[in-house]
PDB file of C-alpha atoms in Angstrom:
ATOM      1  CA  UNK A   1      18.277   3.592 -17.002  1.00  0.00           C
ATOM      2  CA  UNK A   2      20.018   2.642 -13.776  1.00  0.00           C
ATOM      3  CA  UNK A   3      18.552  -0.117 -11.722  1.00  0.00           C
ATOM      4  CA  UNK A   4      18.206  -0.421  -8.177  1.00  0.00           C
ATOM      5  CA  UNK A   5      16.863  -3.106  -6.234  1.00  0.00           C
ATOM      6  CA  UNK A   6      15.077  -4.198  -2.938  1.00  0.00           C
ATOM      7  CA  UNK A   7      14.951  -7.038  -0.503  1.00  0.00           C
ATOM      8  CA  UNK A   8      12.777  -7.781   0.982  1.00  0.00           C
ATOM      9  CA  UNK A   9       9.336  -6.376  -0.876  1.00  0.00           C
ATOM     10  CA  UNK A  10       7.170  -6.464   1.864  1.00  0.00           C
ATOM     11  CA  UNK A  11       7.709  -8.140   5.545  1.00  0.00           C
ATOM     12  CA  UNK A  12       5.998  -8.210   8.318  1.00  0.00           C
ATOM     13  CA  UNK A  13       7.384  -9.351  11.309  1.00  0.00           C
ATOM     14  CA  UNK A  14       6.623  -8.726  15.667  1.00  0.00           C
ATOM     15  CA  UNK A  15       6.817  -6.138  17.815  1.00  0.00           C
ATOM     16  CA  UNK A  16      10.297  -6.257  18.873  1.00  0.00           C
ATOM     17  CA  UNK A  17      12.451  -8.135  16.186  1.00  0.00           C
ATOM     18  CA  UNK A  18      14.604  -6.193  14.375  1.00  0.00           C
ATOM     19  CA  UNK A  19      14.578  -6.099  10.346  1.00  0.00           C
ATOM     20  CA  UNK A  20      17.019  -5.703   7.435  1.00  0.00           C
ATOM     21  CA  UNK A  21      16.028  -3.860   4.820  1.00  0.00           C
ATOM     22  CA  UNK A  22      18.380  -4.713   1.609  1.00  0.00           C
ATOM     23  CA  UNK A  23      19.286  -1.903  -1.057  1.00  0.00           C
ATOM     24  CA  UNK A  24      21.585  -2.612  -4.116  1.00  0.00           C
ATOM     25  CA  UNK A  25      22.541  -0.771  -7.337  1.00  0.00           C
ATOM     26  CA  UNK A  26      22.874  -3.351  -9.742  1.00  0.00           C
ATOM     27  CA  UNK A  27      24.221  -2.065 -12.950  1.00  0.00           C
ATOM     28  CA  UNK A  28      26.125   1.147 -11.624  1.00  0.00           C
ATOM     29  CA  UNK A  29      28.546   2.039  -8.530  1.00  0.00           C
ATOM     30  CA  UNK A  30      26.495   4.499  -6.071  1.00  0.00           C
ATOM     31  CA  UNK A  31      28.956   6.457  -3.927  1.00  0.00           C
ATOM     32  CA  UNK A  32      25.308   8.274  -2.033  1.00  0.00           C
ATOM     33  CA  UNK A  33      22.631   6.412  -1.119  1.00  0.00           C
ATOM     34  CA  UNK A  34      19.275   7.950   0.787  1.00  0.00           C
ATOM     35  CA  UNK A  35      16.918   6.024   2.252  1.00  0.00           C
ATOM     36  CA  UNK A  36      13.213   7.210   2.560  1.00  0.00           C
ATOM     37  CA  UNK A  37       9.953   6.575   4.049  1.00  0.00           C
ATOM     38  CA  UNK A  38       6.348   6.929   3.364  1.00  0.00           C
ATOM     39  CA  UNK A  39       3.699   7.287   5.238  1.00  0.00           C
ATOM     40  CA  UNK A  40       0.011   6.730   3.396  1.00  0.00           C
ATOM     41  CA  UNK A  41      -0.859   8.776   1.225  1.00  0.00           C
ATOM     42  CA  UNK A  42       2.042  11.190   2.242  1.00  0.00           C
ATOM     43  CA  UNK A  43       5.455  12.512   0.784  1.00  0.00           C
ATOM     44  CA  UNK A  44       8.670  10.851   0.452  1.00  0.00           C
ATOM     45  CA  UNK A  45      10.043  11.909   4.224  1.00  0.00           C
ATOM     46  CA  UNK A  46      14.302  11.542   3.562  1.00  0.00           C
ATOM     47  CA  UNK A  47      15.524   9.659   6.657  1.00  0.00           C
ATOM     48  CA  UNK A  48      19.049   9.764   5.856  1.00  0.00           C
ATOM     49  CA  UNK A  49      22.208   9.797   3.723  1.00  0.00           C
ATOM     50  CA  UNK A  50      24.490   7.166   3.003  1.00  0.00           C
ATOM     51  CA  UNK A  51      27.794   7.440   2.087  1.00  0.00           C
ATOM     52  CA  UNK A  52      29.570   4.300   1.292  1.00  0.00           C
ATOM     53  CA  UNK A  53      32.841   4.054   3.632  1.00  0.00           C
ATOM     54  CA  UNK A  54      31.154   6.390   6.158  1.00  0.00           C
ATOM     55  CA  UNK A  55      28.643   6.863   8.417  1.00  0.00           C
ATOM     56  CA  UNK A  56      25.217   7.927   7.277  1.00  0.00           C
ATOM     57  CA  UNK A  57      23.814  11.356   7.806  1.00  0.00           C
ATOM     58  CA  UNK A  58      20.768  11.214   9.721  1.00  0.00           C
ATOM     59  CA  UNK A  59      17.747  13.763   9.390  1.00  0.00           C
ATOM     60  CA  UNK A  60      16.502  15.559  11.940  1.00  0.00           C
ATOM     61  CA  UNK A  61      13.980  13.456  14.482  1.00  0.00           C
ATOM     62  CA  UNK A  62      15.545  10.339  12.979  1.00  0.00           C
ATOM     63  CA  UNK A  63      16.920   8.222  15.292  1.00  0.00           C
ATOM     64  CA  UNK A  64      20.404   6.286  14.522  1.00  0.00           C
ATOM     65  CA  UNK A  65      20.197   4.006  16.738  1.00  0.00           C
ATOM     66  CA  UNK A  66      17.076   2.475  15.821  1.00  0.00           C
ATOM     67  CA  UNK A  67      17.339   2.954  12.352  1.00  0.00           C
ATOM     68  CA  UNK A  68      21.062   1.570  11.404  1.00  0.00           C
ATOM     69  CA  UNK A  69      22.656   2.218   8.137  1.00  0.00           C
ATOM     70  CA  UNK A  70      25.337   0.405   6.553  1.00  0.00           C
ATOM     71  CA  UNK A  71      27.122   1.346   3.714  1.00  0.00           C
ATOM     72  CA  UNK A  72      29.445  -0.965   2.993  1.00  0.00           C
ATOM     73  CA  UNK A  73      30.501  -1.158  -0.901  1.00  0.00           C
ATOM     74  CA  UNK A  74      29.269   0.902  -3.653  1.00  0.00           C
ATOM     75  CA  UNK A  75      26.816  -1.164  -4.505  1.00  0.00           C
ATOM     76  CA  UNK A  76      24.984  -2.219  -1.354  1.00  0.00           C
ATOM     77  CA  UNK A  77      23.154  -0.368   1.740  1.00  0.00           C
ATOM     78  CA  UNK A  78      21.527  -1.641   4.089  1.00  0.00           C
ATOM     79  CA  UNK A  79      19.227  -0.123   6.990  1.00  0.00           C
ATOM     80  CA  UNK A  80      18.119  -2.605  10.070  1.00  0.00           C
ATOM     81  CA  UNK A  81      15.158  -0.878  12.302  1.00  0.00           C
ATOM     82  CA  UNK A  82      15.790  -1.980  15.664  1.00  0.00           C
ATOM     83  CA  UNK A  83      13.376  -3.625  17.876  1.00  0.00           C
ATOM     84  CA  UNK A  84      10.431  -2.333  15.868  1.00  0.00           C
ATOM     85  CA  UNK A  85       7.356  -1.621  16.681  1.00  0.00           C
ATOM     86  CA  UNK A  86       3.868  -0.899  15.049  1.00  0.00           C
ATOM     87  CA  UNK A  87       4.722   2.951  14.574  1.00  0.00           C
ATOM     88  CA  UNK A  88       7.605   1.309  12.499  1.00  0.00           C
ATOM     89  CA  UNK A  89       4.962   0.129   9.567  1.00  0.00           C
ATOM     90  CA  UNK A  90       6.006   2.228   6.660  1.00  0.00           C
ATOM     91  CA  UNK A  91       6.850   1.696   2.926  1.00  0.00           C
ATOM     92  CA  UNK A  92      10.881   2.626   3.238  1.00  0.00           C
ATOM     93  CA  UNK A  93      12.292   3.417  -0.360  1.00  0.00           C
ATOM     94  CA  UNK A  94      16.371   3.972  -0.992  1.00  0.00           C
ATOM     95  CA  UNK A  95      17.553   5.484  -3.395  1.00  0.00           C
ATOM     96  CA  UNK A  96      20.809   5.635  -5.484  1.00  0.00           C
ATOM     97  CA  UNK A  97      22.478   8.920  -7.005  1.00  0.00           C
ATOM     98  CA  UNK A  98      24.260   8.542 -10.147  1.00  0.00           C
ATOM     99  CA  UNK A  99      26.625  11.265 -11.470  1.00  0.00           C
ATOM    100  CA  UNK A 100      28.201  10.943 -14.880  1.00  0.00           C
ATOM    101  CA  UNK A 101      29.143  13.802 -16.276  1.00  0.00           C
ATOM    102  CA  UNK A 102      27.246  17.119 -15.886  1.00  0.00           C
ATOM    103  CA  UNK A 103      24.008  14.999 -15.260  1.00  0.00           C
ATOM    104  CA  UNK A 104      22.839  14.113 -11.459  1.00  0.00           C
ATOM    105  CA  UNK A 105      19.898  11.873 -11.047  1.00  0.00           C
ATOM    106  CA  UNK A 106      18.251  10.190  -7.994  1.00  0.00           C
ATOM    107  CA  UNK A 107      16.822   6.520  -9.184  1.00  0.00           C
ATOM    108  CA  UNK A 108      14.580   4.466  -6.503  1.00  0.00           C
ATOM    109  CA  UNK A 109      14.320   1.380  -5.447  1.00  0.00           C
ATOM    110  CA  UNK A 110      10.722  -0.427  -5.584  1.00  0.00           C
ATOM    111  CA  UNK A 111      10.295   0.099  -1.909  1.00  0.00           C
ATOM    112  CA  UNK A 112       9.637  -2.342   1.457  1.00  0.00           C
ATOM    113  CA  UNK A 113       6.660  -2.412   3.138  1.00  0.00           C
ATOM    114  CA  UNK A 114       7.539  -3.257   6.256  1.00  0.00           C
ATOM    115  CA  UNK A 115       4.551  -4.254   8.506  1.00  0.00           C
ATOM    116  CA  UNK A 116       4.873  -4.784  12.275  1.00  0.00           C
ATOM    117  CA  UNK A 117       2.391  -6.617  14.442  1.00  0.00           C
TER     118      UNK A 117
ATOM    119  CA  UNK B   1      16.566  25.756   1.636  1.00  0.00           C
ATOM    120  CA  UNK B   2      14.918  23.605  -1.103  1.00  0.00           C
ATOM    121  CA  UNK B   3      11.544  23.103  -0.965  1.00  0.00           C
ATOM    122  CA  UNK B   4       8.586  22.011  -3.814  1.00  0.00           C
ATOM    123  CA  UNK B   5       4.636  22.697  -4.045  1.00  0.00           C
ATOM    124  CA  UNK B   6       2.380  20.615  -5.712  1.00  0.00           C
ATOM    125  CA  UNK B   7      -0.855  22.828  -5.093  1.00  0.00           C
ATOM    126  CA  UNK B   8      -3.326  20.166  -6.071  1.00  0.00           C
ATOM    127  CA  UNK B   9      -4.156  16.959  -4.028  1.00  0.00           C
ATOM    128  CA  UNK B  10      -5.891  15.493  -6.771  1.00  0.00           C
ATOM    129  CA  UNK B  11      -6.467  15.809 -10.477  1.00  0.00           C
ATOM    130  CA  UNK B  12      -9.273  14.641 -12.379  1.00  0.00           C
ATOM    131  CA  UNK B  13      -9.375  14.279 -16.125  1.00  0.00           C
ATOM    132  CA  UNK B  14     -11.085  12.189 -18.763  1.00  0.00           C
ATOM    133  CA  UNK B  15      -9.315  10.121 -20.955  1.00  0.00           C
ATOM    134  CA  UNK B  16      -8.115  11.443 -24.304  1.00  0.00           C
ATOM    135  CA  UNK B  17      -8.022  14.938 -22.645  1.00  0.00           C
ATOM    136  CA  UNK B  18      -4.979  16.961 -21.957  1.00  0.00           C
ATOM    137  CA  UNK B  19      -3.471  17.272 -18.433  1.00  0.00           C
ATOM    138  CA  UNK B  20      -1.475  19.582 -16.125  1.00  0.00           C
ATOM    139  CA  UNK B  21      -0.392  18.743 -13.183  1.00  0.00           C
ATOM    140  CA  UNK B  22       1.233  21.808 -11.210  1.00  0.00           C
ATOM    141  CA  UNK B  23       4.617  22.345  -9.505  1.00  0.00           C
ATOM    142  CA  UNK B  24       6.386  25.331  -7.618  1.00  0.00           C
ATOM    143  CA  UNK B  25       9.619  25.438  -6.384  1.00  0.00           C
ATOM    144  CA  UNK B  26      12.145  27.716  -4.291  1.00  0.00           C
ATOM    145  CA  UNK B  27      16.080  27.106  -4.291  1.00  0.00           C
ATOM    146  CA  UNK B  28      19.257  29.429  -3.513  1.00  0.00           C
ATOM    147  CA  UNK B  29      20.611  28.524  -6.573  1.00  0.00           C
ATOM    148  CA  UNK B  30      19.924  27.046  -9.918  1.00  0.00           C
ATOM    149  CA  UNK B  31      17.510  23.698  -9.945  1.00  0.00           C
ATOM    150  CA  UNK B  32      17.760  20.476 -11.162  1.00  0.00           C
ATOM    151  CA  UNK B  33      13.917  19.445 -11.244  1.00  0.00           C
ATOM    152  CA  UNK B  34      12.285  16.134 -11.307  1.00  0.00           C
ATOM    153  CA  UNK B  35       8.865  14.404 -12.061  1.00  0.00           C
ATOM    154  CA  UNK B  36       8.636  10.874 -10.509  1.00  0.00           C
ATOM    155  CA  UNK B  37       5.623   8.551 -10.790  1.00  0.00           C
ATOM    156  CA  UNK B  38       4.411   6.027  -8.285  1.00  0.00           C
ATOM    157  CA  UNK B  39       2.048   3.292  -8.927  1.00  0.00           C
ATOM    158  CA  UNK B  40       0.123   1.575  -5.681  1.00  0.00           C
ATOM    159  CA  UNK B  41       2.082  -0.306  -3.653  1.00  0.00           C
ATOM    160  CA  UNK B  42       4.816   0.222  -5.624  1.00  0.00           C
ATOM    161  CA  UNK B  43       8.713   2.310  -6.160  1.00  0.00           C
ATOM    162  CA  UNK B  44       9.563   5.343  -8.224  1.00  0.00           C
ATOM    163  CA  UNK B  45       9.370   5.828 -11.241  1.00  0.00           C
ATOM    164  CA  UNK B  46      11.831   8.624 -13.307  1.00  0.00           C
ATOM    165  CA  UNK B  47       9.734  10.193 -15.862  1.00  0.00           C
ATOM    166  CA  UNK B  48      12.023  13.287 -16.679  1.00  0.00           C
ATOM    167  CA  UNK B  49      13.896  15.711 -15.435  1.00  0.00           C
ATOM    168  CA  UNK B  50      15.652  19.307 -16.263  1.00  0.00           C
ATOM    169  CA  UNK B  51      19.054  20.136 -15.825  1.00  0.00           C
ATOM    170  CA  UNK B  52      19.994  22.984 -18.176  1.00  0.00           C
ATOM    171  CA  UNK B  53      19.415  24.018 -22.117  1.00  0.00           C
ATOM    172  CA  UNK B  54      15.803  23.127 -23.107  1.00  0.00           C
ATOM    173  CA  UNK B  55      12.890  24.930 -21.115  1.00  0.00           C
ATOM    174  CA  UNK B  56      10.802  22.214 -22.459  1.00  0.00           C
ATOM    175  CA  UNK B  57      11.778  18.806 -21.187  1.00  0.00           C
ATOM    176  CA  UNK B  58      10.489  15.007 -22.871  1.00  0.00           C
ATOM    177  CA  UNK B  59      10.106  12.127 -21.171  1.00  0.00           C
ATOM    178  CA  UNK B  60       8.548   8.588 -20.363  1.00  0.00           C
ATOM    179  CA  UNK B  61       5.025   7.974 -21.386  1.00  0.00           C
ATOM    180  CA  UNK B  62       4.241  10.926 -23.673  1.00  0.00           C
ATOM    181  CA  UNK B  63       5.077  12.928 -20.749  1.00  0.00           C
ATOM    182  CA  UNK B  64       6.493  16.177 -20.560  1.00  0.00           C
ATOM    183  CA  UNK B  65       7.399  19.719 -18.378  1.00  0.00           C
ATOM    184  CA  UNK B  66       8.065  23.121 -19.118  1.00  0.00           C
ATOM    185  CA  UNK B  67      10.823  24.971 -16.641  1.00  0.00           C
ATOM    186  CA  UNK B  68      10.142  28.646 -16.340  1.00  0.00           C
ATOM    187  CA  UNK B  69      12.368  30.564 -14.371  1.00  0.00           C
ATOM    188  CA  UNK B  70      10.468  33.408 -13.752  1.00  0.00           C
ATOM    189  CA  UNK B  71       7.130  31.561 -12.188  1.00  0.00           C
ATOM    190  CA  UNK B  72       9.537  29.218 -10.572  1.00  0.00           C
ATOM    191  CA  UNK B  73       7.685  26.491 -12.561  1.00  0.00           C
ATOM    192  CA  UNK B  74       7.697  23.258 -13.586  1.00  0.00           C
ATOM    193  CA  UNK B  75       4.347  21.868 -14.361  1.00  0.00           C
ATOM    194  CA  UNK B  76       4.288  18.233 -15.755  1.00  0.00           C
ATOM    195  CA  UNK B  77       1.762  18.021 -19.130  1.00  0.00           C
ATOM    196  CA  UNK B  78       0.699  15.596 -21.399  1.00  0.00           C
ATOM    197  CA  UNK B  79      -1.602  16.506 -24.598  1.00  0.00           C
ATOM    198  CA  UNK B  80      -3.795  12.994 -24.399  1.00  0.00           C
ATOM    199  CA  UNK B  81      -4.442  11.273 -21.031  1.00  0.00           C
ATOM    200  CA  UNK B  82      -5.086   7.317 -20.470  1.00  0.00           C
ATOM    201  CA  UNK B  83      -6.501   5.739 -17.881  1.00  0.00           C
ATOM    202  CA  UNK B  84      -3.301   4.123 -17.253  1.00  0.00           C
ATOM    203  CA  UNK B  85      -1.660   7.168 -16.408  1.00  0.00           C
ATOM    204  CA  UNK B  86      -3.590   7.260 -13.326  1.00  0.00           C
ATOM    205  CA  UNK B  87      -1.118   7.332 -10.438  1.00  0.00           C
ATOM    206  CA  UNK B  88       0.281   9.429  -7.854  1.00  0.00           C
ATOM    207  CA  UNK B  89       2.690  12.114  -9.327  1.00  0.00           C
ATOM    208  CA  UNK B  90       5.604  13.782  -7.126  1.00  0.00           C
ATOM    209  CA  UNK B  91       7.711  16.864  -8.230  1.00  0.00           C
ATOM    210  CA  UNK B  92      11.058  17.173  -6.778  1.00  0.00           C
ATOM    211  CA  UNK B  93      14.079  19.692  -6.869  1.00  0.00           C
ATOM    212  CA  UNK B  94      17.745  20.327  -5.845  1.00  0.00           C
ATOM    213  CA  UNK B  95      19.661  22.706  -5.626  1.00  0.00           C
ATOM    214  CA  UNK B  96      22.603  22.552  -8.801  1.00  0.00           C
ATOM    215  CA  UNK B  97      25.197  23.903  -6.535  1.00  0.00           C
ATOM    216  CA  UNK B  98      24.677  22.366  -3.160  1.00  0.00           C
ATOM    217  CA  UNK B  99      27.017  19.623  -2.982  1.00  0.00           C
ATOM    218  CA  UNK B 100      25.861  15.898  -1.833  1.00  0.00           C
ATOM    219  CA  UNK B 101      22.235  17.400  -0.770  1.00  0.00           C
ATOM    220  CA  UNK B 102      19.394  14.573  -2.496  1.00  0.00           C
ATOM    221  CA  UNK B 103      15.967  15.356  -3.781  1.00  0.00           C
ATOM    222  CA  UNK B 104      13.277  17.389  -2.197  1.00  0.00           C
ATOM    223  CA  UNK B 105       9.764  16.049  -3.142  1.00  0.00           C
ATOM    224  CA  UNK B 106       6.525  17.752  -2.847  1.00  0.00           C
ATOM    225  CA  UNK B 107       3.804  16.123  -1.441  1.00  0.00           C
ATOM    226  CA  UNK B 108       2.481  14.802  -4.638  1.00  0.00           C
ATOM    227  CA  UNK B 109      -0.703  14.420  -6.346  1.00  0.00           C
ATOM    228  CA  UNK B 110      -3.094  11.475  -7.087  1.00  0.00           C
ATOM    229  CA  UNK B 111      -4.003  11.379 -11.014  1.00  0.00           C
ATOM    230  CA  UNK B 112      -7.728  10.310 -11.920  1.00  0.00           C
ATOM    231  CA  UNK B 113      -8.638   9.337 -15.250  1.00  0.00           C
ATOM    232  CA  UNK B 114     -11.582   8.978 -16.093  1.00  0.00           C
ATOM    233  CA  UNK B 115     -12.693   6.757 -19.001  1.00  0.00           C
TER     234      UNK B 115
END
């Protein structure tokens, strides 16, 4: 099956910084990318959609500006949260949507846990 | 709008036993339907999924899900559990015809088993 990675696993960082969350598909070309996140013991909340060459999509009561997406080939996505802060801490997941064919399928990334202090 | 129930927060079996673990969903159109499995601390993982054809769908692990139309169904089985398949479980659905829209998940439920 398709691969997708994450970088970094888990960081923790200040209240404040900003941090780069890394997604890549790295045997296939992903024209859509979502990212997620998860609270504990909760759903898979969609944050927004990624569409390389474009700007993202951004769900309701997400806010762009503090959560920046970046799209920039068809393998890589990246989202930055913005002078984070401890409501930040989440486990943020992307994910990568193949299409070959009549067959659509959503594969995920092992997920950051991003921890702020 | 998409949207997908898992009814059960938690599901408790003993090993060896067979398992169910319940989904409901509601589209406009035709679904595409998904079971994904997530170990602590860790991504997703695709088990199997149904597209069209088949009612009853195979996948990872000995798993597998039965699509019924009419009880807008897809409940995720598997005739022998293992302790190993203890995890947290999350349905999820989209819509066939609705473009560039990505999954829906429920809110997914935690698998005990019990040795």
């Amino acid at each position: 099956g398709a691969v997708v990675s994450q970088h970094p696993s888990r960081v923790i960082c200040k209240s404040g910084t900003s941090v780069k969350i890394e997604c890549r598909s790295l045997d296939f070309q992903a024209t859509t990318m979502f990212w997620y996140r998860q609270f504990p013991k909760q759903s898979l909340m969609l944050m927004a959609t990624s569409n390389e060459g474009s700007k993202a999509t951004y769900e309701q009561g997400v806010e762009k500006d503090k959560f920046l997406i970046n799209h920039a080939s068809l393998t890589l996505s990246t989202l930055t949260v913005t002078s984070a802060h401890p409501e930040d801490s989440s486990f943020y997941i992307c994910s990568a949507r193949v299409q070959r064919g009549r067959t659509d399928t959503q594969y995920f990334g092992p997920g950051t846990r991003l921890t702020v202090l | 709008a998409q949207s997908v129930a898992q009814p059960e927060d938690q599901v408790n079996v003993a090993e060896g036993n067979p398992l169910t673990v319940k989904c409901t969903y509601s589209v406009s159109g035709n679904p595409y339907l998904f079971w994904y499995v997530q170990y602590p601390n860790r991504g997703l993982q695709f088990l199997l999924k149904y597209i069209t054809g088949d009612n009853l769908v195979k996948g990872s692990y000995g798993f597998e899900a039965e699509f019924n139309k009419s009880q807008t169904s897809f409940h995720l089985k598997k005739p022998s559990a293992l302790v190993s398949d203890s995890a947290l479980y999350f349905c999820a659905v989209r819509d066939r015809e609705s473009g560039n829209t990505p999954l829906v998940f429920g809110k997914g439920t935690r698998l005990s088993v019990i040795a």
